[in-house]
Amino acid sequence: MMAFHPPEAYGELNEGVSRVLFSADEIAIKVGELGQQISADYDGRFPLLVGVLNGVVPFMADLLRAITIPVEVDYLAIASYSAETRERGLVRLEKDLDETIKNRHILFVEDMVDTGLTLNYLLRNLRAREPASIEVCALFSKPRRRLIELPIKYKGFDLPDRFVVGYGLDYRGKYRNLPFVGLLKPEIFQP
Ligand code: 5GP
């Protein structure tokens, strides 16, 4: 396992965090378990893992290496949006997949499912391309915030309704490089 620096080494970034919710070790153990389940379930099906840039990058990198069967990976990018825009189903693709997904087994990999609006839009978009199957793997979920119920087959951790940063999750572009996940201090967070 890659040895990360202790939280104190992240100076200003660590000082923005009021409480660590999941340490780098706890995340690594969970990602290992998810990788094991996915490897067993998808054996012989050569799934395509699909992620949304940029937040999913650390999770995808670790999950890929926790999977022991052959897989492929591809990425989408979406434009930043407001909650209102999302509710109207307007998520703009900035970058589409490189792969054709018709008849493929798709595992959609998400760092965070909050209201579920983004994921709902993206799943509808991908289903229209007639994949053989689509399932969702999400490291974090905020069930109490959900506006649309979505089946998450592989889930890491449930979170309270609080804003978190680290392990790919940013606040205004920062904090993605923290190896742990924690609550952002309220004096820094301005919704
Ligand atoms: P949804 O459409 O499910 O509400 O939006 C999910 C997206 O909102 C995530 O991909 C993430 O970009 C952002 N998000 C939701 N909750 C958090 C959070 O606690 N921290 C961070 N950094 N982003 C969040």
mmCIF file of C-alpha atoms and ligand atoms in Angstrom:
data_model
loop_
_atom_site.group_PDB
_atom_site.id
_atom_site.type_symbol
_atom_site.label_atom_id
_atom_site.label_comp_id
_atom_site.label_asym_id
_atom_site.label_seq_id
_atom_site.Cartn_x
_atom_site.Cartn_y
_atom_site.Cartn_z
ATOM 1 C CA MET A 1 0.000 0.000 0.000
ATOM 2 C CA MET A 2 1.230 3.482 -0.823
ATOM 3 C CA ALA A 3 2.357 5.316 2.324
ATOM 4 C CA PHE A 4 0.861 8.786 2.479
ATOM 5 C CA HIS A 5 2.065 11.667 4.580
ATOM 6 C CA PRO A 6 0.419 12.213 7.976
ATOM 7 C CA PRO A 7 -2.402 14.828 7.987
ATOM 8 C CA GLU A 8 -0.144 17.511 9.569
ATOM 9 C CA ALA A 9 2.131 17.391 6.512
ATOM 10 C CA TYR A 10 -0.683 18.947 4.435
ATOM 11 C CA GLY A 11 -0.359 22.253 6.304
ATOM 12 C CA GLU A 12 -2.919 24.797 5.096
ATOM 13 C CA LEU A 13 -5.133 22.095 3.568
ATOM 14 C CA ASN A 14 -5.228 20.060 6.773
ATOM 15 C CA GLU A 15 -5.960 23.206 8.779
ATOM 16 C CA GLY A 16 -9.098 23.735 6.682
ATOM 17 C CA VAL A 17 -10.482 20.416 7.938
ATOM 18 C CA SER A 18 -12.335 20.424 11.262
ATOM 19 C CA ARG A 19 -12.625 16.641 11.613
ATOM 20 C CA VAL A 20 -11.290 13.626 9.739
ATOM 21 C CA LEU A 21 -14.180 11.291 8.930
ATOM 22 C CA PHE A 22 -12.269 8.581 7.057
ATOM 23 C CA SER A 23 -8.513 8.060 7.271
ATOM 24 C CA ALA A 24 -6.404 7.008 4.285
ATOM 25 C CA ASP A 25 -6.190 3.504 5.800
ATOM 26 C CA GLU A 26 -9.957 3.199 6.291
ATOM 27 C CA ILE A 27 -10.540 4.277 2.695
ATOM 28 C CA ALA A 28 -7.937 1.799 1.417
ATOM 29 C CA ILE A 29 -9.596 -1.096 3.271
ATOM 30 C CA LYS A 30 -13.035 -0.180 1.889
ATOM 31 C CA VAL A 31 -11.747 0.218 -1.669
ATOM 32 C CA GLY A 32 -10.060 -3.198 -1.375
ATOM 33 C CA GLU A 33 -13.390 -4.779 -0.359
ATOM 34 C CA LEU A 34 -15.242 -3.117 -3.236
ATOM 35 C CA GLY A 35 -12.573 -4.331 -5.668
ATOM 36 C CA GLN A 36 -12.932 -7.883 -4.397
ATOM 37 C CA GLN A 37 -16.733 -7.888 -4.800
ATOM 38 C CA ILE A 38 -16.547 -6.372 -8.276
ATOM 39 C CA SER A 39 -13.893 -8.902 -9.363
ATOM 40 C CA ALA A 40 -16.110 -11.786 -8.239
ATOM 41 C CA ASP A 41 -19.327 -10.404 -9.772
ATOM 42 C CA TYR A 42 -17.852 -9.412 -13.146
ATOM 43 C CA ASP A 43 -15.553 -12.379 -13.726
ATOM 44 C CA GLY A 44 -15.597 -13.245 -17.448
ATOM 45 C CA ARG A 45 -17.539 -10.106 -18.481
ATOM 46 C CA PHE A 46 -14.677 -7.611 -19.214
ATOM 47 C CA PRO A 47 -16.533 -4.590 -17.736
ATOM 48 C CA LEU A 48 -15.916 -0.983 -18.716
ATOM 49 C CA LEU A 49 -15.492 1.281 -15.703
ATOM 50 C CA VAL A 50 -16.806 4.784 -16.400
ATOM 51 C CA GLY A 51 -15.957 7.784 -14.212
ATOM 52 C CA VAL A 52 -16.662 11.506 -14.179
ATOM 53 C CA LEU A 53 -13.621 13.786 -14.132
ATOM 54 C CA ASN A 54 -12.056 15.226 -11.959
ATOM 55 C CA GLY A 55 -13.302 14.100 -8.563
ATOM 56 C CA VAL A 56 -13.251 10.364 -9.272
ATOM 57 C CA VAL A 57 -9.539 10.200 -10.165
ATOM 58 C CA PRO A 58 -8.058 8.998 -6.808
ATOM 59 C CA PHE A 59 -10.924 6.556 -6.214
ATOM 60 C CA MET A 60 -10.770 5.179 -9.749
ATOM 61 C CA ALA A 61 -6.995 4.763 -9.567
ATOM 62 C CA ASP A 62 -7.222 2.783 -6.320
ATOM 63 C CA LEU A 63 -10.333 0.801 -7.294
ATOM 64 C CA LEU A 64 -8.757 -0.250 -10.611
ATOM 65 C CA ARG A 65 -5.808 -1.742 -8.769
ATOM 66 C CA ALA A 66 -8.095 -3.504 -6.282
ATOM 67 C CA ILE A 67 -9.844 -5.304 -9.167
ATOM 68 C CA THR A 68 -8.129 -8.525 -10.179
ATOM 69 C CA ILE A 69 -9.985 -9.354 -13.434
ATOM 70 C CA PRO A 70 -9.501 -7.714 -16.871
ATOM 71 C CA VAL A 71 -11.328 -4.343 -17.095
ATOM 72 C CA GLU A 72 -11.239 -1.218 -19.223
ATOM 73 C CA VAL A 73 -11.665 2.368 -18.048
ATOM 74 C CA ASP A 74 -13.091 5.496 -19.673
ATOM 75 C CA TYR A 75 -14.014 8.991 -18.492
ATOM 76 C CA LEU A 76 -16.660 11.658 -19.022
ATOM 77 C CA ALA A 77 -16.415 15.313 -18.105
ATOM 78 C CA ILE A 78 -19.401 17.514 -17.364
ATOM 79 C CA ALA A 79 -19.740 21.287 -17.169
ATOM 80 C CA SER A 80 -20.176 22.853 -13.746
ATOM 81 C CA TYR A 81 -23.787 23.615 -13.030
ATOM 82 C CA SER A 82 -26.158 24.939 -10.399
ATOM 83 C CA ALA A 83 -28.653 22.765 -8.498
ATOM 84 C CA GLU A 84 -31.477 24.455 -10.431
ATOM 85 C CA THR A 85 -29.920 23.584 -13.768
ATOM 86 C CA ARG A 86 -29.395 19.989 -12.696
ATOM 87 C CA GLU A 87 -32.997 19.639 -11.583
ATOM 88 C CA ARG A 88 -34.117 20.511 -15.074
ATOM 89 C CA GLY A 89 -31.916 17.682 -16.334
ATOM 90 C CA LEU A 90 -29.430 20.015 -17.958
ATOM 91 C CA VAL A 91 -26.038 18.460 -17.438
ATOM 92 C CA ARG A 92 -23.745 19.367 -20.302
ATOM 93 C CA LEU A 93 -21.128 16.836 -21.389
ATOM 94 C CA GLU A 94 -17.788 18.589 -21.851
ATOM 95 C CA LYS A 95 -16.079 15.363 -22.827
ATOM 96 C CA ASP A 96 -17.825 12.205 -23.966
ATOM 97 C CA LEU A 97 -16.587 8.631 -23.621
ATOM 98 C CA ASP A 98 -13.954 7.436 -26.079
ATOM 99 C CA GLU A 99 -15.396 3.913 -26.093
ATOM 100 C CA THR A 100 -18.598 2.624 -27.691
ATOM 101 C CA ILE A 101 -20.655 1.043 -24.911
ATOM 102 C CA LYS A 102 -23.318 -0.857 -26.864
ATOM 103 C CA ASN A 103 -23.501 -4.428 -25.476
ATOM 104 C CA ARG A 104 -20.799 -3.700 -22.871
ATOM 105 C CA HIS A 105 -21.135 -4.255 -19.126
ATOM 106 C CA ILE A 106 -20.778 -0.776 -17.628
ATOM 107 C CA LEU A 107 -19.788 -0.074 -14.041
ATOM 108 C CA PHE A 108 -20.367 3.598 -13.338
ATOM 109 C CA VAL A 109 -17.852 4.723 -10.701
ATOM 110 C CA GLU A 110 -18.726 7.815 -8.629
ATOM 111 C CA ASP A 111 -16.900 9.506 -5.792
ATOM 112 C CA MET A 112 -20.075 11.060 -4.327
ATOM 113 C CA VAL A 113 -23.811 10.642 -4.809
ATOM 114 C CA ASP A 114 -25.579 13.572 -3.156
ATOM 115 C CA THR A 115 -29.021 14.519 -4.529
ATOM 116 C CA GLY A 116 -28.557 11.899 -7.265
ATOM 117 C CA LEU A 117 -29.531 14.340 -10.017
ATOM 118 C CA THR A 118 -26.207 14.221 -11.834
ATOM 119 C CA LEU A 119 -25.997 10.454 -11.707
ATOM 120 C CA ASN A 120 -29.620 10.124 -12.830
ATOM 121 C CA TYR A 121 -28.934 12.257 -15.890
ATOM 122 C CA LEU A 122 -25.742 10.393 -16.762
ATOM 123 C CA LEU A 123 -27.323 6.953 -16.336
ATOM 124 C CA ARG A 124 -30.191 7.934 -18.636
ATOM 125 C CA ASN A 125 -27.700 9.185 -21.184
ATOM 126 C CA LEU A 126 -25.663 5.954 -21.053
ATOM 127 C CA ARG A 127 -28.703 3.636 -21.054
ATOM 128 C CA ALA A 128 -29.800 5.174 -24.346
ATOM 129 C CA ARG A 129 -26.612 3.737 -25.877
ATOM 130 C CA GLU A 130 -27.832 0.171 -25.170
ATOM 131 C CA PRO A 131 -25.145 -1.297 -22.930
ATOM 132 C CA ALA A 132 -25.574 -4.937 -21.852
ATOM 133 C CA SER A 133 -25.864 -3.752 -18.211
ATOM 134 C CA ILE A 134 -25.150 -0.732 -15.986
ATOM 135 C CA GLU A 135 -24.445 -0.796 -12.256
ATOM 136 C CA VAL A 136 -23.191 1.936 -9.941
ATOM 137 C CA CYS A 137 -20.238 1.902 -7.555
ATOM 138 C CA ALA A 138 -20.101 4.980 -5.279
ATOM 139 C CA LEU A 139 -17.518 5.542 -2.578
ATOM 140 C CA PHE A 140 -19.644 8.092 -0.711
ATOM 141 C CA SER A 141 -23.394 8.593 -0.517
ATOM 142 C CA LYS A 142 -25.549 11.127 1.330
ATOM 143 C CA PRO A 143 -28.850 9.202 1.548
ATOM 144 C CA ARG A 144 -30.702 11.974 3.380
ATOM 145 C CA ARG A 145 -30.065 14.425 0.535
ATOM 146 C CA ARG A 146 -31.386 12.160 -2.207
ATOM 147 C CA LEU A 147 -34.056 13.642 -4.515
ATOM 148 C CA ILE A 148 -34.082 10.657 -6.877
ATOM 149 C CA GLU A 149 -33.668 7.088 -5.669
ATOM 150 C CA LEU A 150 -30.947 5.288 -7.566
ATOM 151 C CA PRO A 151 -29.710 1.746 -7.056
ATOM 152 C CA ILE A 152 -26.101 1.820 -5.832
ATOM 153 C CA LYS A 153 -24.922 -1.772 -6.085
ATOM 154 C CA TYR A 154 -21.451 -1.170 -4.612
ATOM 155 C CA LYS A 155 -21.301 1.458 -1.878
ATOM 156 C CA GLY A 156 -18.408 2.569 0.286
ATOM 157 C CA PHE A 157 -19.640 4.856 3.052
ATOM 158 C CA ASP A 158 -22.798 6.753 3.960
ATOM 159 C CA LEU A 159 -22.225 10.376 4.937
ATOM 160 C CA PRO A 160 -24.251 12.854 6.967
ATOM 161 C CA ASP A 161 -25.568 15.968 5.247
ATOM 162 C CA ARG A 162 -22.287 17.855 5.595
ATOM 163 C CA PHE A 163 -19.786 19.153 3.063
ATOM 164 C CA VAL A 164 -16.641 17.026 2.919
ATOM 165 C CA VAL A 165 -13.304 17.363 1.139
ATOM 166 C CA GLY A 166 -10.343 15.147 0.301
ATOM 167 C CA TYR A 167 -9.615 12.005 -1.733
ATOM 168 C CA GLY A 168 -10.695 13.757 -4.940
ATOM 169 C CA LEU A 169 -13.469 15.895 -3.420
ATOM 170 C CA ASP A 170 -12.715 19.605 -3.722
ATOM 171 C CA TYR A 171 -13.817 22.944 -2.434
ATOM 172 C CA ARG A 172 -13.266 25.542 -5.155
ATOM 173 C CA GLY A 173 -10.646 23.318 -6.782
ATOM 174 C CA LYS A 174 -8.614 22.713 -3.615
ATOM 175 C CA TYR A 175 -8.285 19.773 -1.168
ATOM 176 C CA ARG A 176 -8.486 17.012 -3.801
ATOM 177 C CA ASN A 177 -4.981 15.836 -2.896
ATOM 178 C CA LEU A 178 -5.721 15.075 0.764
ATOM 179 C CA PRO A 179 -5.459 11.273 1.175
ATOM 180 C CA PHE A 180 -8.212 11.307 3.824
ATOM 181 C CA VAL A 181 -11.773 12.716 3.870
ATOM 182 C CA GLY A 182 -12.924 15.282 6.394
ATOM 183 C CA LEU A 183 -15.360 18.065 7.174
ATOM 184 C CA LEU A 184 -14.425 21.488 5.873
ATOM 185 C CA LYS A 185 -14.355 24.153 8.582
ATOM 186 C CA PRO A 186 -17.555 26.241 8.382
ATOM 187 C CA GLU A 187 -15.565 29.495 8.284
ATOM 188 C CA ILE A 188 -14.003 28.376 4.985
ATOM 189 C CA PHE A 189 -17.139 26.911 3.426
ATOM 190 C CA GLN A 190 -19.451 29.438 1.764
ATOM 191 C CA PRO A 191 -22.319 27.705 -0.061
HETATM 192 P P1 5GP B 1 -25.616 15.331 -7.064
HETATM 193 O O1 5GP B 1 -26.121 15.571 -8.413
HETATM 194 O O2 5GP B 1 -25.663 13.895 -6.610
HETATM 195 O O3 5GP B 1 -26.263 16.234 -6.045
HETATM 196 O O4 5GP B 1 -24.140 15.850 -7.115
HETATM 197 C C1 5GP B 1 -23.054 15.106 -6.840
HETATM 198 C C2 5GP B 1 -21.861 16.003 -6.994
HETATM 199 O O5 5GP B 1 -21.920 17.105 -6.057
HETATM 200 C C3 5GP B 1 -20.609 15.238 -6.635
HETATM 201 O O6 5GP B 1 -20.080 14.594 -7.751
HETATM 202 C C4 5GP B 1 -19.732 16.342 -6.095
HETATM 203 O O7 5GP B 1 -19.103 16.980 -7.170
HETATM 204 C C5 5GP B 1 -20.677 17.343 -5.479
HETATM 205 N N1 5GP B 1 -20.771 17.154 -4.018
HETATM 206 C C6 5GP B 1 -21.846 16.759 -3.308
HETATM 207 N N2 5GP B 1 -21.585 16.699 -1.996
HETATM 208 C C7 5GP B 1 -20.286 17.071 -1.873
HETATM 209 C C8 5GP B 1 -19.410 17.217 -0.730
HETATM 210 O O8 5GP B 1 -19.741 16.975 0.446
HETATM 211 N N3 5GP B 1 -18.149 17.628 -1.004
HETATM 212 C C9 5GP B 1 -17.719 17.897 -2.267
HETATM 213 N N4 5GP B 1 -16.467 18.312 -2.411
HETATM 214 N N5 5GP B 1 -18.518 17.789 -3.356
HETATM 215 C C10 5GP B 1 -19.785 17.366 -3.152
#
